[in-house]
């Protein structure tokens, strides 16, 4: 028979109490350790990755790096940006054709791209020949305009003779022992060859932009949906809202502006035809297209019409009729249409628009001038939709 030792009741209570105290101490130690880890994690999350003293210089260098990249890689960046803006403009048309008439995206996108290409080719063909002719005749016309009177020609010849006498006297007073300076002639390409080179680069970039536009119209929505799926649920609505608002803003801006510019161009062409200006359709087309560049395009068109009128016409009031008439048309349209186009939808200060035209023109040349306002449209949509960037939108707003 096995011997079972007697265990007192008080001893068992003491043992249970010791076990309870040990377990309580262990749990207290574990809770203290957990609290310490949570406190360290909270400190790590609250501690900024970049100190406030270094954040501004780093962001400034990052911005300068982006601008330098945009300037250096403009031959690649420009077609991509042009394709994105064009696809934002044409994408609603592709969607409506698919929903209403079940037209496949590939067919509708191809038709729209071909229409854009045909329009660009037609405008270039209509404008290029008269502009080149006027470029060849402009120097003779300006010189004939400036020195058309005999008295002015006599005064200019007197000034020329006086300058030659001064040069001869200075040459006689100079040391004859000095060796004559060597004349270095630098040979550069003519303006025609430079123009043809830039035209080839422009045509190549345009074809690349149209090809990319076609693929964005066909599969751009799929790319956006795949990108949105990778984002957190909170940010998905923001990205979709930015895309929708950008499409709506650019389409409405270019649509309303195209109607107003067409009206101004037709009226300018009829006005040039009425006063007997050569190629009135060309000047009407130029007047309408130039208004896509706010402020600066109007100024350049007025100067161009003034020069052409002064060369082609004789009466002073006829010379002033075309530029003043175009100024009156743009002012009339600007009072009724431009405030709604630029103020109601864009709500951007005109100073910001004017500075952006010069900035993008400096960065990318004439193409940057044309893309300045559409880019500002997209930028203001992005600034308005992102909460952290909304103060910047309030600064540049009216």
Short mmCIF file of C-alpha atoms in Angstrom, two decimals:
data_model
loop_
_atom_site.label_atom_id
_atom_site.label_comp_id
_atom_site.label_asym_id
_atom_site.label_seq_id
_atom_site.Cartn_x
_atom_site.Cartn_y
_atom_site.Cartn_z
CA UNK A 1 0.00 0.00 0.00
CA UNK A 2 1.54 3.32 -1.08
CA UNK A 3 2.13 5.92 1.56
CA UNK A 4 0.49 9.30 0.81
CA UNK A 5 1.98 12.16 2.83
CA UNK A 6 -0.34 14.32 4.78
CA UNK A 7 -0.68 17.85 3.42
CA UNK A 8 -1.99 20.54 5.68
CA UNK A 9 -4.71 22.81 4.43
CA UNK A 10 -2.79 25.96 5.36
CA UNK A 11 0.26 24.82 3.40
CA UNK A 12 -1.76 24.42 0.22
CA UNK A 13 -3.19 27.88 0.68
CA UNK A 14 0.30 29.30 1.11
CA UNK A 15 1.48 27.55 -2.08
CA UNK A 16 -1.53 28.84 -4.08
CA UNK A 17 -0.97 32.34 -2.74
CA UNK A 18 2.69 32.25 -3.80
CA UNK A 19 1.75 31.06 -7.28
CA UNK A 20 -0.81 33.83 -7.57
CA UNK A 21 1.72 36.43 -6.50
CA UNK A 22 4.27 35.13 -9.00
CA UNK A 23 1.76 35.15 -11.85
CA UNK A 24 0.63 38.67 -10.88
CA UNK A 25 4.23 39.87 -10.87
CA UNK A 26 4.89 38.27 -14.25
CA UNK A 27 1.76 39.80 -15.77
CA UNK A 28 2.68 43.20 -14.32
CA UNK A 29 6.15 42.91 -15.78
CA UNK A 30 4.78 41.91 -19.18
CA UNK A 31 2.29 44.79 -19.14
CA UNK A 32 5.04 47.25 -18.25
CA UNK A 33 7.19 45.90 -21.07
CA UNK A 34 4.26 46.15 -23.52
CA UNK A 35 3.52 49.71 -22.43
CA UNK A 36 7.16 50.59 -22.91
CA UNK A 37 7.16 49.15 -26.45
CA UNK A 38 3.91 50.97 -27.31
CA UNK A 39 5.40 54.20 -26.01
CA UNK A 40 8.52 53.71 -28.16
CA UNK A 41 6.41 52.92 -31.23
CA UNK A 42 4.27 56.00 -30.63
CA UNK A 43 7.41 58.13 -30.33
CA UNK A 44 8.76 56.63 -33.55
CA UNK A 45 5.51 57.35 -35.38
CA UNK A 46 5.29 60.89 -34.04
CA UNK A 47 8.93 61.66 -34.82
CA UNK A 48 9.18 63.23 -38.35
CA UNK A 49 11.34 61.49 -40.92
CA UNK A 50 12.86 64.82 -41.94
CA UNK A 51 13.52 67.60 -39.47
CA UNK A 52 11.75 70.90 -40.00
CA UNK A 53 15.07 72.66 -40.60
CA UNK A 54 15.91 70.41 -43.55
CA UNK A 55 12.45 69.94 -45.04
CA UNK A 56 12.33 73.26 -46.93
CA UNK A 57 15.79 72.93 -48.59
CA UNK A 58 15.09 69.32 -49.54
CA UNK A 59 11.71 70.16 -51.07
CA UNK A 60 13.31 73.11 -52.90
CA UNK A 61 16.04 70.91 -54.36
CA UNK A 62 13.43 68.33 -55.32
CA UNK A 63 11.41 71.00 -57.17
CA UNK A 64 14.51 72.29 -58.96
CA UNK A 65 15.36 68.73 -59.96
CA UNK A 66 11.91 68.24 -61.46
CA UNK A 67 12.13 71.51 -63.42
CA UNK A 68 15.60 70.64 -64.71
CA UNK A 69 14.36 67.23 -65.81
CA UNK A 70 11.39 68.80 -67.60
CA UNK A 71 13.74 71.22 -69.38
CA UNK A 72 16.35 68.65 -70.43
CA UNK A 73 13.91 65.89 -71.39
CA UNK A 74 11.44 68.17 -73.19
CA UNK A 75 11.58 66.10 -76.38
CA UNK A 76 10.15 63.16 -74.43
CA UNK A 77 8.06 64.97 -71.82
CA UNK A 78 6.24 67.30 -74.23
CA UNK A 79 4.65 64.56 -76.39
CA UNK A 80 3.57 62.69 -73.26
CA UNK A 81 1.94 65.76 -71.69
CA UNK A 82 0.32 66.72 -75.00
CA UNK A 83 -1.05 63.18 -75.36
CA UNK A 84 -2.43 63.19 -71.80
CA UNK A 85 -4.19 66.53 -72.31
CA UNK A 86 -5.59 65.46 -75.68
CA UNK A 87 -6.84 62.16 -74.25
CA UNK A 88 -8.51 64.03 -71.38
CA UNK A 89 -10.28 66.17 -73.98
CA UNK A 90 -11.37 63.33 -76.28
CA UNK A 91 -12.08 60.62 -73.70
CA UNK A 92 -15.68 61.77 -72.96
CA UNK A 93 -16.48 61.57 -76.69
CA UNK A 94 -15.15 58.01 -76.87
CA UNK A 95 -17.23 57.01 -73.83
CA UNK A 96 -20.42 58.56 -75.23
CA UNK A 97 -19.99 56.85 -78.59
CA UNK A 98 -19.49 53.51 -76.86
CA UNK A 99 -22.46 53.92 -74.49
CA UNK A 100 -24.92 55.42 -76.99
CA UNK A 101 -24.02 53.66 -80.25
CA UNK A 102 -21.84 50.74 -79.06
CA UNK A 103 -18.95 51.98 -81.21
CA UNK A 104 -15.77 50.11 -80.24
CA UNK A 105 -13.16 52.22 -78.50
CA UNK A 106 -10.50 51.32 -81.06
CA UNK A 107 -12.65 52.59 -83.95
CA UNK A 108 -13.81 55.82 -82.30
CA UNK A 109 -10.32 56.60 -81.00
CA UNK A 110 -8.80 56.05 -84.44
CA UNK A 111 -11.40 58.32 -86.09
CA UNK A 112 -10.84 61.10 -83.56
CA UNK A 113 -7.05 60.93 -83.88
CA UNK A 114 -7.31 61.05 -87.68
CA UNK A 115 -9.65 64.05 -87.43
CA UNK A 116 -7.16 65.86 -85.19
CA UNK A 117 -4.32 65.05 -87.57
CA UNK A 118 -6.35 66.23 -90.57
CA UNK A 119 -7.25 69.48 -88.82
CA UNK A 120 -3.63 70.20 -87.94
CA UNK A 121 -2.50 69.41 -91.49
CA UNK A 122 -5.23 71.60 -92.99
CA UNK A 123 -4.42 74.57 -90.77
CA UNK A 124 -0.69 74.20 -91.47
CA UNK A 125 -1.26 74.03 -95.22
CA UNK A 126 -3.58 77.05 -95.18
CA UNK A 127 -1.27 79.21 -93.07
CA UNK A 128 2.23 78.13 -94.09
CA UNK A 129 2.33 79.39 -97.67
CA UNK A 130 0.97 82.93 -97.04
CA UNK A 131 3.08 83.31 -93.91
CA UNK A 132 6.29 82.37 -95.74
CA UNK A 133 5.40 84.77 -98.55
CA UNK A 134 4.80 87.56 -96.09
CA UNK A 135 8.02 86.72 -94.25
CA UNK A 136 9.97 87.24 -97.49
CA UNK A 137 8.17 90.47 -98.39
CA UNK A 138 8.03 91.98 -94.91
CA UNK A 139 11.60 93.42 -94.79
CA UNK A 140 11.14 95.22 -98.12
CA UNK A 141 7.74 96.52 -97.08
CA UNK A 142 8.98 97.74 -93.71
CA UNK A 143 12.00 99.47 -95.28
CA UNK A 144 9.74 101.03 -97.92
CA UNK A 145 7.42 102.16 -95.14
CA UNK A 146 10.17 103.67 -93.04
CA UNK A 147 12.13 105.42 -95.83
CA UNK A 148 9.39 106.12 -98.29
CA UNK A 149 9.89 109.91 -98.16
CA UNK A 150 12.91 111.55 -99.76
CA UNK A 151 13.62 113.80 -96.80
CA UNK A 152 13.99 110.81 -94.45
CA UNK A 153 16.25 109.09 -96.95
CA UNK A 154 18.42 112.26 -97.18
CA UNK A 155 18.75 112.50 -93.42
CA UNK A 156 19.73 108.83 -93.16
CA UNK A 157 22.35 109.23 -95.87
CA UNK A 158 23.80 112.26 -94.06
CA UNK A 159 24.08 110.31 -90.84
CA UNK A 160 25.76 107.46 -92.72
CA UNK A 161 28.31 109.80 -94.33
CA UNK A 162 29.11 111.41 -90.97
CA UNK A 163 29.68 108.02 -89.39
CA UNK A 164 32.04 107.01 -92.20
CA UNK A 165 34.08 110.22 -91.79
CA UNK A 166 34.41 109.60 -88.04
CA UNK A 167 35.59 106.04 -88.69
CA UNK A 168 38.24 107.25 -91.16
CA UNK A 169 39.57 109.91 -88.79
CA UNK A 170 39.79 107.41 -85.95
CA UNK A 171 41.63 104.99 -88.20
CA UNK A 172 44.21 107.67 -89.14
CA UNK A 173 44.85 108.55 -85.50
CA UNK A 174 45.41 104.94 -84.54
CA UNK A 175 48.91 103.50 -84.49
CA UNK A 176 49.79 102.26 -87.94
CA UNK A 177 52.38 99.86 -86.52
CA UNK A 178 49.76 97.77 -84.88
CA UNK A 179 48.96 94.59 -86.63
CA UNK A 180 45.57 94.42 -88.13
CA UNK A 181 43.18 92.23 -86.21
CA UNK A 182 42.39 88.91 -87.73
CA UNK A 183 38.81 88.64 -88.87
CA UNK A 184 37.12 85.39 -87.90
CA UNK A 185 34.04 84.39 -89.84
CA UNK A 186 31.71 81.95 -88.18
CA UNK A 187 29.61 79.88 -90.48
CA UNK A 188 26.19 79.00 -89.17
CA UNK A 189 23.18 77.37 -90.68
CA UNK A 190 20.70 79.61 -92.42
CA UNK A 191 17.34 80.34 -90.84
CA UNK A 192 15.66 78.13 -93.40
CA UNK A 193 17.74 75.07 -92.44
CA UNK A 194 17.17 75.77 -88.74
CA UNK A 195 13.46 76.12 -89.39
CA UNK A 196 13.35 72.83 -91.31
CA UNK A 197 15.25 71.06 -88.52
CA UNK A 198 12.82 72.32 -85.88
CA UNK A 199 9.89 71.44 -88.14
CA UNK A 200 11.14 67.84 -88.44
CA UNK A 201 11.50 67.58 -84.66
CA UNK A 202 8.03 69.06 -84.23
CA UNK A 203 6.44 66.64 -86.68
CA UNK A 204 8.13 63.67 -84.99
CA UNK A 205 6.93 64.82 -81.56
CA UNK A 206 3.42 65.42 -82.88
CA UNK A 207 3.19 61.94 -84.41
CA UNK A 208 4.44 60.41 -81.15
CA UNK A 209 1.85 62.40 -79.18
CA UNK A 210 -0.99 61.32 -81.49
CA UNK A 211 0.07 57.66 -81.30
CA UNK A 212 0.19 57.81 -77.51
CA UNK A 213 -3.18 59.59 -77.51
CA UNK A 214 -4.72 56.69 -79.42
CA UNK A 215 -3.45 54.12 -76.92
CA UNK A 216 -4.59 56.26 -73.98
CA UNK A 217 -8.07 56.56 -75.47
CA UNK A 218 -8.25 52.79 -75.97
CA UNK A 219 -6.72 51.57 -72.70
CA UNK A 220 -6.32 54.63 -70.49
CA UNK A 221 -9.35 53.88 -68.33
CA UNK A 222 -8.04 50.40 -67.63
CA UNK A 223 -4.72 51.84 -66.46
CA UNK A 224 -6.51 54.29 -64.17
CA UNK A 225 -8.69 51.53 -62.68
CA UNK A 226 -5.69 49.26 -62.07
CA UNK A 227 -3.85 52.15 -60.44
CA UNK A 228 -6.82 53.04 -58.23
CA UNK A 229 -7.15 49.44 -57.03
CA UNK A 230 -3.64 49.63 -55.58
CA UNK A 231 -4.50 52.68 -53.45
CA UNK A 232 -6.18 52.71 -50.03
CA UNK A 233 -9.93 53.05 -50.10
CA UNK A 234 -9.77 56.57 -48.71
CA UNK A 235 -7.67 57.82 -51.64
CA UNK A 236 -9.56 56.07 -54.44
CA UNK A 237 -12.39 58.59 -54.59
CA UNK A 238 -9.90 61.48 -54.65
CA UNK A 239 -8.00 60.09 -57.64
CA UNK A 240 -11.20 59.33 -59.56
CA UNK A 241 -12.57 62.80 -58.76
CA UNK A 242 -9.37 64.46 -60.00
CA UNK A 243 -9.53 62.52 -63.27
CA UNK A 244 -13.22 63.28 -63.84
CA UNK A 245 -12.89 66.97 -62.97
CA UNK A 246 -9.82 67.36 -65.19
CA UNK A 247 -11.67 65.88 -68.14
CA UNK A 248 -14.71 68.08 -67.51
CA UNK A 249 -12.72 71.29 -66.96
CA UNK A 250 -10.47 70.91 -70.02
CA UNK A 251 -13.32 69.84 -72.32
CA UNK A 252 -15.54 72.72 -71.20
CA UNK A 253 -12.70 75.26 -71.34
CA UNK A 254 -11.54 74.32 -74.84
CA UNK A 255 -15.11 73.92 -76.11
CA UNK A 256 -16.33 77.35 -75.01
CA UNK A 257 -13.05 79.00 -76.01
CA UNK A 258 -13.17 77.34 -79.44
CA UNK A 259 -16.64 78.77 -80.10
CA UNK A 260 -15.65 82.29 -79.06
CA UNK A 261 -12.37 82.16 -80.99
CA UNK A 262 -14.17 80.89 -84.10
CA UNK A 263 -16.55 83.83 -83.93
CA UNK A 264 -13.67 86.29 -83.53
CA UNK A 265 -11.71 84.66 -86.36
CA UNK A 266 -14.64 84.77 -88.79
CA UNK A 267 -15.37 88.40 -87.94
CA UNK A 268 -11.70 89.34 -88.34
CA UNK A 269 -11.50 87.60 -91.71
CA UNK A 270 -14.59 89.43 -92.97
CA UNK A 271 -13.19 92.72 -91.71
CA UNK A 272 -9.86 92.13 -93.50
CA UNK A 273 -11.74 91.23 -96.70
CA UNK A 274 -13.85 94.40 -96.45
CA UNK A 275 -10.82 96.72 -96.31
CA UNK A 276 -8.97 94.87 -99.09
CA UNK A 277 -6.25 93.15 -97.05
CA UNK A 278 -4.57 90.25 -98.92
CA UNK A 279 -5.37 86.71 -97.74
CA UNK A 280 -8.19 87.65 -95.36
CA UNK A 281 -8.99 84.01 -94.52
CA UNK A 282 -5.42 83.45 -93.32
CA UNK A 283 -5.48 86.48 -91.03
CA UNK A 284 -8.86 85.44 -89.66
CA UNK A 285 -7.50 81.96 -88.96
CA UNK A 286 -4.41 83.37 -87.26
CA UNK A 287 -6.56 85.78 -85.23
CA UNK A 288 -8.77 82.92 -84.02
CA UNK A 289 -5.90 80.57 -83.18
CA UNK A 290 -3.87 83.25 -81.39
CA UNK A 291 -6.67 83.77 -78.88
CA UNK A 292 -5.96 80.35 -77.43
CA UNK A 293 -3.01 82.11 -75.81
CA UNK A 294 -4.61 84.51 -73.30
CA UNK A 295 -3.41 88.12 -73.36
CA UNK A 296 -0.16 87.49 -75.22
CA UNK A 297 -1.82 86.09 -78.35
CA UNK A 298 -4.08 89.13 -78.65
CA UNK A 299 -1.14 91.53 -78.38
CA UNK A 300 0.89 89.69 -81.03
CA UNK A 301 -2.10 89.54 -83.40
CA UNK A 302 -2.71 93.29 -83.07
CA UNK A 303 0.94 94.02 -83.89
CA UNK A 304 0.85 91.61 -86.83
CA UNK A 305 -2.32 93.14 -88.28
CA UNK A 306 -0.86 96.64 -87.83
CA UNK A 307 2.33 95.74 -89.76
CA UNK A 308 0.45 93.95 -92.55
CA UNK A 309 -2.06 96.80 -92.90
CA UNK A 310 0.72 99.42 -93.00
CA UNK A 311 2.57 97.51 -95.74
CA UNK A 312 -0.49 96.69 -97.88
CA UNK A 313 -2.74 99.74 -97.55
CA UNK A 314 -2.29 103.44 -98.27
CA UNK A 315 -4.87 105.34 -96.23
CA UNK A 316 -4.10 105.83 -92.55
CA UNK A 317 -7.61 105.03 -91.39
CA UNK A 318 -7.51 101.74 -93.32
CA UNK A 319 -4.17 100.90 -91.69
CA UNK A 320 -5.71 101.38 -88.26
CA UNK A 321 -9.03 99.68 -89.04
CA UNK A 322 -7.91 96.03 -88.83
CA UNK A 323 -5.89 96.18 -85.56
CA UNK A 324 -8.41 98.46 -83.83
CA UNK A 325 -11.32 96.34 -85.07
CA UNK A 326 -9.68 93.16 -83.76
CA UNK A 327 -9.01 94.89 -80.45
CA UNK A 328 -12.68 95.89 -80.26
CA UNK A 329 -13.82 92.32 -81.04
CA UNK A 330 -11.57 90.75 -78.40
CA UNK A 331 -12.66 93.34 -75.86
CA UNK A 332 -16.33 92.70 -76.59
CA UNK A 333 -15.92 88.94 -76.37
CA UNK A 334 -13.75 89.31 -73.29
CA UNK A 335 -16.38 91.27 -71.39
CA UNK A 336 -19.14 88.70 -71.99
CA UNK A 337 -17.39 85.32 -72.46
CA UNK A 338 -13.88 85.45 -71.03
CA UNK A 339 -14.94 86.31 -67.45
CA UNK A 340 -17.16 83.23 -67.44
CA UNK A 341 -14.49 80.99 -69.01
CA UNK A 342 -11.59 82.12 -66.83
CA UNK A 343 -13.44 83.24 -63.73
CA UNK A 344 -16.34 80.88 -63.12
CA UNK A 345 -14.56 77.63 -63.87
CA UNK A 346 -10.85 78.26 -63.42
CA UNK A 347 -11.11 80.92 -60.68
CA UNK A 348 -7.39 81.67 -61.05
CA UNK A 349 -5.87 85.10 -60.73
CA UNK A 350 -5.03 86.59 -64.16
CA UNK A 351 -1.54 87.43 -62.87
CA UNK A 352 -0.91 83.74 -62.24
CA UNK A 353 -2.13 82.87 -65.75
CA UNK A 354 0.09 85.53 -67.30
CA UNK A 355 3.15 84.40 -65.34
CA UNK A 356 2.45 80.75 -66.20
CA UNK A 357 2.39 81.62 -69.92
CA UNK A 358 5.85 83.16 -69.67
CA UNK A 359 7.14 80.33 -67.46
CA UNK A 360 6.01 77.44 -69.65
CA UNK A 361 7.06 79.40 -72.75
CA UNK A 362 10.54 79.83 -71.30
CA UNK A 363 10.67 76.16 -70.34
CA UNK A 364 9.30 74.61 -73.55
CA UNK A 365 9.10 77.37 -76.16
CA UNK A 366 5.98 78.02 -78.29
CA UNK A 367 4.45 74.65 -77.38
CA UNK A 368 4.71 75.58 -73.71
CA UNK A 369 2.85 78.84 -74.42
CA UNK A 370 0.00 76.87 -76.01
CA UNK A 371 -0.10 74.34 -73.16
CA UNK A 372 0.11 76.91 -70.35
CA UNK A 373 -3.62 77.41 -69.74
CA UNK A 374 -4.63 73.71 -70.09
CA UNK A 375 -1.82 72.80 -67.69
CA UNK A 376 -3.01 75.43 -65.23
CA UNK A 377 -6.50 73.93 -65.52
CA UNK A 378 -5.23 70.49 -64.49
CA UNK A 379 -2.98 71.95 -61.77
CA UNK A 380 -5.82 73.91 -60.17
CA UNK A 381 -8.03 70.79 -60.19
CA UNK A 382 -5.30 68.79 -58.41
CA UNK A 383 -4.64 71.56 -55.88
CA UNK A 384 -8.35 71.87 -55.12
CA UNK A 385 -8.95 68.14 -54.57
CA UNK A 386 -5.94 67.34 -52.34
CA UNK A 387 -6.44 68.70 -48.78
CA UNK A 388 -2.73 69.31 -48.11
CA UNK A 389 -2.39 71.38 -51.29
CA UNK A 390 -5.64 73.30 -50.89
CA UNK A 391 -3.92 76.34 -49.26
CA UNK A 392 -1.88 76.77 -52.46
CA UNK A 393 -5.12 76.80 -54.46
CA UNK A 394 -6.51 79.51 -52.18
CA UNK A 395 -3.39 81.61 -52.78
CA UNK A 396 -3.58 81.51 -56.59
CA UNK A 397 -7.39 81.84 -56.71
CA UNK A 398 -9.17 85.10 -57.39
#
